[in-house]
Coordinates of C-alpha atoms in Angstrom, one line a residue:
M1 CA 0.0 0.0 0.0
D2 CA 1.2 3.5 -0.7
A3 CA 1.1 6.3 1.9
V4 CA -2.3 7.6 0.8
E5 CA -3.9 4.2 1.1
I6 CA -2.4 3.8 4.5
Q7 CA -3.8 7.1 5.7
A8 CA -7.2 6.3 4.2
H9 CA -7.3 2.9 5.9
A10 CA -6.3 4.4 9.3
R11 CA -8.9 7.1 9.0
K12 CA -11.7 4.6 8.1
L13 CA -10.6 2.4 11.0
Y14 CA -10.6 5.3 13.4
E15 CA -14.1 6.4 12.2
A16 CA -15.4 2.9 12.7
H17 CA -13.8 2.0 16.0
G18 CA -12.8 5.3 17.6
A19 CA -10.4 4.9 20.5
K20 CA -10.3 1.1 20.0
A21 CA -8.9 1.5 16.4
L22 CA -5.3 1.1 17.6
A23 CA -6.2 -2.2 19.4
E24 CA -8.0 -3.4 16.3
A25 CA -5.0 -2.7 14.2
A26 CA -2.7 -4.5 16.7
Q27 CA -5.1 -7.5 16.6
M28 CA -4.9 -7.6 12.8
V29 CA -1.1 -7.5 13.0
R30 CA -1.1 -10.5 15.3
E31 CA -3.5 -12.5 13.1
L32 CA -1.5 -11.8 10.0
E33 CA 1.8 -12.7 11.7
E34 CA 0.2 -16.1 12.7
R35 CA -0.8 -16.6 9.1
G36 CA 2.7 -15.7 7.9
D37 CA 1.6 -12.9 5.6
K38 CA 4.6 -10.6 5.8
R39 CA 3.4 -8.1 3.2
L40 CA 0.1 -7.4 5.0
V41 CA 1.8 -7.4 8.4
E42 CA 4.0 -4.5 7.2
D43 CA 0.9 -2.6 5.8
W44 CA -0.9 -3.0 9.1
R45 CA 2.1 -1.9 11.1
R46 CA 2.1 1.2 9.0
I47 CA -1.6 1.7 9.6
Q48 CA -0.9 1.4 13.4
S49 CA 1.8 4.1 13.1
A50 CA -0.7 6.3 11.2
L51 CA -3.3 5.8 13.9
Q52 CA -0.7 6.7 16.6
L53 CA 0.1 9.9 14.7
M54 CA -3.6 10.7 14.4
R55 CA -4.0 10.3 18.2
G56 CA -1.2 12.7 18.9
P57 CA 1.2 12.6 21.8
H58 CA 0.2 11.1 25.1
V59 CA -0.2 13.8 27.7
S60 CA 0.1 13.0 31.4

């Protein structure tokens, strides 16, 4: 996936799951790792990163 597709997927995931989107992406990474699909694992890790950037820094 290119950067635009990654951002679009992250945005859709966030719209669908809100604060749980990052957990959903992490679950997808685990499932794909178990299946051995390295290409999709990398895409989903990039989606995770995009979601983290969308969330912004953690403020304590």
